[in-house]
Coordinates of C-alpha atoms and ligand atoms in Angstrom, one line a residue:
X1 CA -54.5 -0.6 -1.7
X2 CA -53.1 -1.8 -4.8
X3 CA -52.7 1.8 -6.3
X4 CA -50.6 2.9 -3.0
X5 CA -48.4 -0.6 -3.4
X6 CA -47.7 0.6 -7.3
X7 CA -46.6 4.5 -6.0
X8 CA -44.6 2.9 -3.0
X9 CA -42.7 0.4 -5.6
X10 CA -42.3 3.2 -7.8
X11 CA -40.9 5.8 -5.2
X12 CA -38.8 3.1 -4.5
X13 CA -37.7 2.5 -7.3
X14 CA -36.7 5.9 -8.1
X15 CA -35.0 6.3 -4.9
X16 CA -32.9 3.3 -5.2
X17 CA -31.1 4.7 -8.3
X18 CA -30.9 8.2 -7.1
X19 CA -28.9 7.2 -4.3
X20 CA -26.9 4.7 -6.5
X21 CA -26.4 7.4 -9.3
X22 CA -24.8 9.5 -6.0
X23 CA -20.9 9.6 -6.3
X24 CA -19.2 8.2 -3.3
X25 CA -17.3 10.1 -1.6
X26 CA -13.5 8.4 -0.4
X27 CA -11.3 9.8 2.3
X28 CA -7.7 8.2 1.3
X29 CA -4.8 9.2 4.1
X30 CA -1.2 8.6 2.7
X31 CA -2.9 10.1 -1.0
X32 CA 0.8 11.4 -1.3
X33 CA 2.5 7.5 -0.9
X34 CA 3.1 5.0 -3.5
X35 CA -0.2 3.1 -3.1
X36 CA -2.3 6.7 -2.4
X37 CA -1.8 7.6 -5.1
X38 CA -2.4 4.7 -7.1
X39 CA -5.6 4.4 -5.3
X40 CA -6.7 7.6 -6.2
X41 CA -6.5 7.5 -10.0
X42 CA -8.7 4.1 -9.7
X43 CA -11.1 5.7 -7.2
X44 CA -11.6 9.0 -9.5
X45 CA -11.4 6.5 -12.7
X46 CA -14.9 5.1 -11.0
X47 CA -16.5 8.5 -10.8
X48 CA -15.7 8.8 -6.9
X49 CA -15.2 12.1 -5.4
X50 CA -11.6 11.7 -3.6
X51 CA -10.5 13.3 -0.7
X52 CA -7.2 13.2 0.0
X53 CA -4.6 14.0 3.6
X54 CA -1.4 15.6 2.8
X55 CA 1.6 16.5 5.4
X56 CA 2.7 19.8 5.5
X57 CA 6.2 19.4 4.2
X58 CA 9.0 22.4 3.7
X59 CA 9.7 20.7 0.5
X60 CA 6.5 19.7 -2.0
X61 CA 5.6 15.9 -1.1
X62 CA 2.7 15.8 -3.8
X63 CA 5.2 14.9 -6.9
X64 CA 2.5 11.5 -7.1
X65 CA -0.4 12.9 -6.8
X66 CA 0.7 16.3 -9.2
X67 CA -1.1 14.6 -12.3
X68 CA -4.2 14.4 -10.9
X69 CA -4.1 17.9 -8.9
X70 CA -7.5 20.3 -9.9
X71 CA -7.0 23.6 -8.9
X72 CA -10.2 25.3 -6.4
X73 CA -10.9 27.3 -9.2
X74 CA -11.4 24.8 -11.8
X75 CA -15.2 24.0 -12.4
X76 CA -16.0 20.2 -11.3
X77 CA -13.8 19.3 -9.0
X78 CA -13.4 15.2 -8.2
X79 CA -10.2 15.1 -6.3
X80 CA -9.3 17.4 -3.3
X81 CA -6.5 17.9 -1.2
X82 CA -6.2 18.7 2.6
X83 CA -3.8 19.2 5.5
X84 CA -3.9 16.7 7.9
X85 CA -1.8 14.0 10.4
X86 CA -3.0 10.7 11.1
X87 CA -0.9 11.5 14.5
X88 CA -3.4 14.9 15.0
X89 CA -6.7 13.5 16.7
X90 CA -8.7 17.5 15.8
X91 CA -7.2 17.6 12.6
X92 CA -8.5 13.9 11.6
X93 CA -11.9 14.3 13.4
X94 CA -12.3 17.8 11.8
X95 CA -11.8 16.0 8.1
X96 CA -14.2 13.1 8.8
X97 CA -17.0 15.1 10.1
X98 CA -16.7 17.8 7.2
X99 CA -16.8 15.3 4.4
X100 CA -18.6 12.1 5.7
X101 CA -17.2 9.6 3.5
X102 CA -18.4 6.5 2.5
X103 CA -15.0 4.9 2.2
X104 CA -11.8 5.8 4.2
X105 CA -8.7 4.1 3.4
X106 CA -6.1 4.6 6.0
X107 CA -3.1 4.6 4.1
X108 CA -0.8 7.2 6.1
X109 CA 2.4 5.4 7.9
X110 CA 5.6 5.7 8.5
X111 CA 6.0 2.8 6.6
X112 CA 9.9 1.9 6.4
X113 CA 10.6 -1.4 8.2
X114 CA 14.1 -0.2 9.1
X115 CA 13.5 3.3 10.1
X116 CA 11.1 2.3 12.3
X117 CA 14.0 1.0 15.1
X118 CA 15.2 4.6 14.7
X119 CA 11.9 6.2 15.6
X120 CA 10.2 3.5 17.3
X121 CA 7.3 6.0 19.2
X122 CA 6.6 7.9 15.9
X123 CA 6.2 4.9 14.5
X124 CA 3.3 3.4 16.9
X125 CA 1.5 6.5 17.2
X126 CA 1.2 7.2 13.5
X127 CA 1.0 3.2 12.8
X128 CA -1.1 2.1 15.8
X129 CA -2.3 4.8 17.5
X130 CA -3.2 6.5 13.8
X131 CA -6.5 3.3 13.1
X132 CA -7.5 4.1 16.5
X133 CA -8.2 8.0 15.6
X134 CA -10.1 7.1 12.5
X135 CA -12.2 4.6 14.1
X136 CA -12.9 6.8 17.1
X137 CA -13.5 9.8 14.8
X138 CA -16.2 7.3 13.1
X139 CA -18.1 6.5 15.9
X140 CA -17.8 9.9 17.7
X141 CA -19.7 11.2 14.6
X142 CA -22.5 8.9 14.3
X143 CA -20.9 7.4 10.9
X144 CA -21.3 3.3 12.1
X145 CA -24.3 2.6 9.3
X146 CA -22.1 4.8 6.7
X147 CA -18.5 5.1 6.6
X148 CA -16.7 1.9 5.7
X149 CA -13.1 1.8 6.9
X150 CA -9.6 -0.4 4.9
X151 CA -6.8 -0.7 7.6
X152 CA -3.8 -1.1 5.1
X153 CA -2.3 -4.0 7.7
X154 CA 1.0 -5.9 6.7
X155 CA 2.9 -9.3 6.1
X156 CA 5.4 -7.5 9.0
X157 CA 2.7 -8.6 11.2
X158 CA 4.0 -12.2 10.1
X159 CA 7.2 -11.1 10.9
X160 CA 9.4 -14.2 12.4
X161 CA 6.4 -16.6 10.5
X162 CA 4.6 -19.6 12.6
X163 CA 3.7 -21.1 9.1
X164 CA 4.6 -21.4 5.2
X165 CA 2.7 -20.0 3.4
X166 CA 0.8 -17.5 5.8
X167 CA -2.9 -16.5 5.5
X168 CA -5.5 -14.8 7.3
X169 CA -5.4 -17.8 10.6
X170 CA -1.7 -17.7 10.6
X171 CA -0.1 -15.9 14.6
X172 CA 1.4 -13.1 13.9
X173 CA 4.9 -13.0 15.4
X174 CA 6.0 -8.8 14.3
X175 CA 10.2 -8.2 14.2
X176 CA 10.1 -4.3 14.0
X177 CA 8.2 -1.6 15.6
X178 CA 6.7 -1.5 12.2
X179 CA 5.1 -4.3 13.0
X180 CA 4.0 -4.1 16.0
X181 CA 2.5 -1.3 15.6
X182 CA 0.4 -2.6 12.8
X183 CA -0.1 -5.6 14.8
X184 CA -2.1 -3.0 17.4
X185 CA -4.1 -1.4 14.2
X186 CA -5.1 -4.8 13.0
X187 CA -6.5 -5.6 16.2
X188 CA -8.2 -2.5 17.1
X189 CA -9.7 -3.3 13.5
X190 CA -11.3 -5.8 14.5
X191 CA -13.0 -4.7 17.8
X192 CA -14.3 -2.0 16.5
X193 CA -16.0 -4.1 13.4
X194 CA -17.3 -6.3 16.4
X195 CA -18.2 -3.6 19.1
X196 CA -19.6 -1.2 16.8
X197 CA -20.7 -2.9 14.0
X198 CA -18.4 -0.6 11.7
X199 CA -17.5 -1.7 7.9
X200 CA -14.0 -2.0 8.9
X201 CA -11.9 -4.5 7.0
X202 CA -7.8 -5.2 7.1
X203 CA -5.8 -6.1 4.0
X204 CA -3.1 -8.0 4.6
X205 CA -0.7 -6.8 2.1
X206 CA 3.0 -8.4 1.2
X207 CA 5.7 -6.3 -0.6
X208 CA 3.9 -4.3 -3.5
X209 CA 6.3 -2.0 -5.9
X210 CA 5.8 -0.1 -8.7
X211 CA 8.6 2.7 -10.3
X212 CA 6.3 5.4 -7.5
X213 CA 7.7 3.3 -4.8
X214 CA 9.9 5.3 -2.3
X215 CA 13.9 5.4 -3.5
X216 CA 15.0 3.9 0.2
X217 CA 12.6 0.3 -0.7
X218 CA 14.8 -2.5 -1.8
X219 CA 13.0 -2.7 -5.1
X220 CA 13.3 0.7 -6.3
X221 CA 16.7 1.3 -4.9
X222 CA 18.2 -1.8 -7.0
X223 CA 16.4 -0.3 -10.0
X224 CA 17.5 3.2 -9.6
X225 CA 21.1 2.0 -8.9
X226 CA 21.6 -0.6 -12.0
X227 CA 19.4 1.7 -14.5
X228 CA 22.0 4.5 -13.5
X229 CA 25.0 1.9 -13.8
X230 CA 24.5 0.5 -17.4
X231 CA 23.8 4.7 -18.1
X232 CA 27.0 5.3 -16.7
X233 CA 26.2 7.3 -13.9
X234 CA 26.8 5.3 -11.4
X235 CA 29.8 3.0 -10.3
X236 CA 28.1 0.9 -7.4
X237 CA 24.9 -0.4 -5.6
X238 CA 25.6 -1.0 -1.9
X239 CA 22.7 -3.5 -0.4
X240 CA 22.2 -5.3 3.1
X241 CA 21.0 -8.5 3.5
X242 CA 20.6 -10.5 0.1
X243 CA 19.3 -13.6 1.2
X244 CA 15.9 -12.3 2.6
X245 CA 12.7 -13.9 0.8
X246 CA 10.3 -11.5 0.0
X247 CA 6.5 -12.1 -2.2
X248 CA 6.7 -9.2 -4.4
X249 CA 3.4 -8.1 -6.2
X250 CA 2.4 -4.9 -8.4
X251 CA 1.1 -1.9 -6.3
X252 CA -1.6 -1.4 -9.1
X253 CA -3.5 -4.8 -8.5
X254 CA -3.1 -4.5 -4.7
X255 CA -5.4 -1.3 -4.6
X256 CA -8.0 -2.9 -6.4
X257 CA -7.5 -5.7 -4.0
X258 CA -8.2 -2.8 -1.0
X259 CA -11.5 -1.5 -2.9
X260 CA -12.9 -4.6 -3.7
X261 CA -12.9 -5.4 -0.2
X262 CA -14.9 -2.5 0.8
X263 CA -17.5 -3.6 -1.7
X264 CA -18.1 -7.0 0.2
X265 CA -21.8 -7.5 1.7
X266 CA -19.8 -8.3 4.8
X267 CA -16.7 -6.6 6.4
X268 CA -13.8 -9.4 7.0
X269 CA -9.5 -9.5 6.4
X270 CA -7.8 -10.7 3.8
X271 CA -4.4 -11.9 2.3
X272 CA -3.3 -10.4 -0.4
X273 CA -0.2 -11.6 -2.3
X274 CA 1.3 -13.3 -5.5
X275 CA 2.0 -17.0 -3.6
X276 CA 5.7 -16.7 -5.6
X277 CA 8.9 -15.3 -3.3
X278 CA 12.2 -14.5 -4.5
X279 CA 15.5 -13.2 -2.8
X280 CA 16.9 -10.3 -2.7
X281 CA 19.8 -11.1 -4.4
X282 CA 17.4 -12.6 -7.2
X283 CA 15.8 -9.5 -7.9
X284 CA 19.4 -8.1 -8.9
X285 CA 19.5 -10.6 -11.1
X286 CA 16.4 -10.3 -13.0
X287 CA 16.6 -6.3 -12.9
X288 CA 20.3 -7.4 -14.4
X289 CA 18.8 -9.4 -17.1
X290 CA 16.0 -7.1 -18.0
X291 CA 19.4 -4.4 -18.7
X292 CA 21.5 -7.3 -20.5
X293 CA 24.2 -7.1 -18.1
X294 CA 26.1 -10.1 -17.6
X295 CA 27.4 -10.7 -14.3
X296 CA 29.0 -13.1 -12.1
X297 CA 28.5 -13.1 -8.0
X298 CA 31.7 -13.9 -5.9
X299 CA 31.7 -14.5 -2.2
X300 CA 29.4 -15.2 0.4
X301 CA 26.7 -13.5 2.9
X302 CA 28.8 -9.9 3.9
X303 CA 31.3 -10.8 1.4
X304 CA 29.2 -11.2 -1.3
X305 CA 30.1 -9.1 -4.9
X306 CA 28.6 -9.2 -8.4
X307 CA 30.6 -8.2 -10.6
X308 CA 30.6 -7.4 -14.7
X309 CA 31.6 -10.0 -16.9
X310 CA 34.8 -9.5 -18.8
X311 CA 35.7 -6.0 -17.4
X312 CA 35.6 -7.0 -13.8
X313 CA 34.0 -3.7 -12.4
X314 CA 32.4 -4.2 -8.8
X315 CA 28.8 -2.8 -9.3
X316 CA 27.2 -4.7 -6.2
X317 CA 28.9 -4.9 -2.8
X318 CA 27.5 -5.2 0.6
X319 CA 27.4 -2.8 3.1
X320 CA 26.8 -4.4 7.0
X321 CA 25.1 -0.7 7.4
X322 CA 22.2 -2.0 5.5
X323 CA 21.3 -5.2 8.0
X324 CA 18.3 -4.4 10.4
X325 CA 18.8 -5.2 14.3
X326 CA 16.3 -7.9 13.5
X327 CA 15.5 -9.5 10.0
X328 CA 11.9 -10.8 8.5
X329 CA 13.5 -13.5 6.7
X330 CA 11.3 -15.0 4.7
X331 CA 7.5 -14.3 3.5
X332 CA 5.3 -15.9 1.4
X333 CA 1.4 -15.8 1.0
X334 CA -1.4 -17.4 0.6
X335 CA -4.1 -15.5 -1.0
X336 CA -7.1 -18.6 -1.5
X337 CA -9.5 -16.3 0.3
X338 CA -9.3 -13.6 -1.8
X339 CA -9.2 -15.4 -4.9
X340 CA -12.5 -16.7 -4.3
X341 CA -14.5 -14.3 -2.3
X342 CA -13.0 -10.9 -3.6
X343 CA -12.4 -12.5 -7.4
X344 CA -9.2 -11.0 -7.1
X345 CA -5.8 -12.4 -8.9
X346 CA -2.7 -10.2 -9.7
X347 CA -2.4 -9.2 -13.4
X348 CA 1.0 -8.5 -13.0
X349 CA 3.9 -11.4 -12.1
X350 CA 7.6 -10.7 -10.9
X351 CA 8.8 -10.4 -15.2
X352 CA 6.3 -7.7 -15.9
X353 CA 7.0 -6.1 -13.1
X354 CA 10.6 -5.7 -13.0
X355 CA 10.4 -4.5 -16.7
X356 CA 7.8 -2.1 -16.3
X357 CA 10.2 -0.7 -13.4
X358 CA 13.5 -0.3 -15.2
X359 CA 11.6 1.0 -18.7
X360 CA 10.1 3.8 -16.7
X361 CA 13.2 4.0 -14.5
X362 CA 15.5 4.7 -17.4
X363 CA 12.8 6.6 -18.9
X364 CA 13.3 8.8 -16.4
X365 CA 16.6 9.0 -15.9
X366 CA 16.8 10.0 -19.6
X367 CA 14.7 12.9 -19.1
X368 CA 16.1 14.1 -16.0
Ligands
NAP401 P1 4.5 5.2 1.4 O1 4.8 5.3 0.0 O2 5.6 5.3 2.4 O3 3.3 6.2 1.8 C1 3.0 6.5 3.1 C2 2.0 7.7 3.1 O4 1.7 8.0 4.5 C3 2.6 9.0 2.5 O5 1.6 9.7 1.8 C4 3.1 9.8 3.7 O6 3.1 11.1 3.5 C5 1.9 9.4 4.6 N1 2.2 9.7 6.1 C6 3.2 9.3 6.8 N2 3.1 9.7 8.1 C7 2.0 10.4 8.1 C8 1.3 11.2 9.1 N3 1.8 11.2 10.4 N4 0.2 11.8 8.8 C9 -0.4 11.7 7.6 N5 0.2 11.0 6.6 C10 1.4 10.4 6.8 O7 3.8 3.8 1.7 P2 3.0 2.8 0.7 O8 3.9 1.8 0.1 O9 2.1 3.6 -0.2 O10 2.0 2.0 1.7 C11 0.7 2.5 2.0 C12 0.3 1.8 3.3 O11 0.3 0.4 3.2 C13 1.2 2.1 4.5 O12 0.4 2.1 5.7 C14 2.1 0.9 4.6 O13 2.6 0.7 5.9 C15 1.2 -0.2 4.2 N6 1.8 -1.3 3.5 C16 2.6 -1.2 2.4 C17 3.1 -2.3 1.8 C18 4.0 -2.1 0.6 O14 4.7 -3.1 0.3 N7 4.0 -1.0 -0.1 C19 2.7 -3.6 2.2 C20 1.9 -3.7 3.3 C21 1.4 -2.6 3.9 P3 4.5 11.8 2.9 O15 4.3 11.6 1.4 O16 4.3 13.2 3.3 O17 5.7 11.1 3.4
F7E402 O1 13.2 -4.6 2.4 C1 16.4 -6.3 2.5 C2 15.8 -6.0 3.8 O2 12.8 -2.2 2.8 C3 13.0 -5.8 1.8 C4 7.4 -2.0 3.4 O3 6.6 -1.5 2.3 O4 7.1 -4.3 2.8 C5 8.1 -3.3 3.0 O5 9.0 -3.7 4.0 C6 14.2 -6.8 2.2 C7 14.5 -6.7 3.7 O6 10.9 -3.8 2.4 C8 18.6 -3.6 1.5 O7 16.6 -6.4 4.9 C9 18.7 -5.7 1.6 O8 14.7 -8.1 4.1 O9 12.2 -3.1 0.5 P1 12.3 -3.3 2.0 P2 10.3 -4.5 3.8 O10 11.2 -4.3 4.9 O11 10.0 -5.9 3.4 C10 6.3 -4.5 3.9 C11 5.2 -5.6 3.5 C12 5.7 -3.3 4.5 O12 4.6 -3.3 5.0 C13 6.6 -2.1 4.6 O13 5.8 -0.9 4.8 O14 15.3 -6.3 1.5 N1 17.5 -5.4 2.0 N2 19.4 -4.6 1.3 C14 17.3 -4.0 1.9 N3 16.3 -3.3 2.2 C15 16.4 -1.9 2.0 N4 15.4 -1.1 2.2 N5 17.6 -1.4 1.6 C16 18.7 -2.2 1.3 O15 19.8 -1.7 0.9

């Protein structure tokens, strides 16, 4: 008996690490976004195989992603791209049950707050209706015990907030078909984690930036414009609303913040944000004092300037096109939870940010 125990402990043994030498395998959708991409050099960083969904786009939407790309005919490949659309039920089914990953994290939206009034439908079928087709794919192919699942959910869902600072308990109150519609993901989130038993966790995620954030985002917009100004190639910056609050964090420690939460012994949601807000018209500012310009604002609200010191030239003016049929006007978080069950904190505040924006920024600009 005692020699069967000793080959049972060692086959166990042995099996143990095989399976823990395995490479997981991650399915990312939205590889081609700001955060995608970022979550695929961490993921192929930690020996992962990555599988990533791509559009089909007339024009190539893969500039992100282009450092990473392997070509089929290179020998070990760790990072693979496919067509897909999160709003194509056969084409996401068809992906899950060919590569059976461990970890899918459903990154794919149409994720602009303000666009989202002009194609509201789009908008809830890729947003909302987009979770549901993963989670259904899961549990159509048997993949319950194996494939855990992020929801990349939103401080939209806040929206009109029922509390300062918001966390995980906090209503949600959504202002945007945006946010609505991830209102719908978060929930059906949820009950699938409780019907099924699924791995499924949602990440409440305020603002995140980084210079691969999308040229239409407040953030990178304000950057592009005032990098191009003190360049000279550019007279103005037109902006909406400046007085909107916004908790701005790094995109690089927010995807660490969405793996560490699939490596949890249990499946739960969690905030994730910096705890600091700031105003729009404060982030011109520091972006304007990272490039030594000195400024003064005039005017208020719609009739609000900035202009250059001593030679008077207008390079911020508001443009009433800008304001959203309904505003989010203020967001702040509270990330406690995280902090102490995920051991996650930010690496990055506001200051390193912004300069780590307008260096690359003007970088760029520079080489263009
Ligand atoms: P992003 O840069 O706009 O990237 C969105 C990605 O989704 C892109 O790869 C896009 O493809 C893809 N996509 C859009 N519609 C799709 C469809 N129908 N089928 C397949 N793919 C589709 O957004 P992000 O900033 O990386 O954000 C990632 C996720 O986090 C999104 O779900 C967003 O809503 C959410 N989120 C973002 C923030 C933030 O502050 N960044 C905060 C909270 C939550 P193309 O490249 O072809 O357009
Ligand atoms: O706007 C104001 C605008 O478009 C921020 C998405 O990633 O974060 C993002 O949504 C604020 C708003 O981001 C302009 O009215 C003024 O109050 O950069 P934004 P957002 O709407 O907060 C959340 C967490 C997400 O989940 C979303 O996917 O800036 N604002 N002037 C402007 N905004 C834009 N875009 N352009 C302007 O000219």
């Amino acid at each position: 008996l005692f020699f069967i125990n000793y080959i049972c402990n060692i086959y166990n043994i042995l099996y143990k690490n095989t399976n823990n030498m395995r490479k997981k395998i991650a399915l990312i959708t939205g590889v081609t976004g700001q955060d995608g991409s970022y979550l695929a050099d961490y993921l192929i960083k930690k020996k992962y195989f990555v599988h990533g969904v791509k559009r089909r786009s007339s024009s190539l939407n893969t500039s992100r992603v282009d450092h990473i790309y392997q070509d089929r005919f290179e020998g070990k490949r760790n990072f693979f791209l496919h067509y897909g659309d999160i709003t194509d039920a056969i084409s996401v089914s068809t992906l899950i049950r060919k590569i059976k990953p461990d970890e899918i994290y459903n990154l794919a939206a149409q994720s602009h707050v303000s666009v989202s009034f002009e194609v509201p439908e789009y908008t809830g079928n890729a947003d909302a209706i987009g979770a549901l087709r993963i989670l259904e794919a899961i549990k159509f192919h048997g993949l319950e015990n194996k494939t855990k699942f992020y929801q990349a959910g939103t401080s939209e869902m806040f929206g009109k907030v029922k509390e300062i600072p918001q966390n995980e308990k906090t209503p949600f109150y959504p202002r945007s078909p945006y946010g609505v519609a991830k209102v719908y993901a978060h929930w059906i989130t949820v009950n699938y984690r409780e019907a099924y038993n699924i791995f499924a966790c949602n990440g409440i995620l305020f603002n995140h930036e980084s210079s691969r954030r999308g040229g239409t985002f407040v953030t990178k917009k304000i950057v592009n414009a005032l990098c191009k100004i003190k360049l000279g190639l550019q007279k103005t910056l037109y902006l909406g609303n400046l007085e909107a609050k916004r908790d701005w964090g790094h995109a690089k420690d927010y995807v660490f913040a969405m793996w560490k939460m699939l490596q949890q012994k249990k499946a739960s949601d969690f905030v994730i944000s910096t705890g600091k807000q700031f105003t729009v018209k404060q982030f011109v500012n520091l972006v304007l004092d990272e490039l030594k310009i000195k400024y003064i604002w005039k005017g208020r609200g719609i009739n609000s300037k900035c202009l250059i010191k001593g030679t008077g030239n207008k390079i911020v003016s508001i443009d009433k096109n800008y304001f959203r049929p309904l505003e989010v006007d203020t967001l702040l978080g509270n990330s406690t939870k995280a902090k102490k069950e995920l051991r996650w904190k930010p690496k990055y505040n506001i200051k390193s940010m912004v300069r780590e924006m307008v260096a690359e920024e003007i970088n760029s600009l520079k080489n263009d």
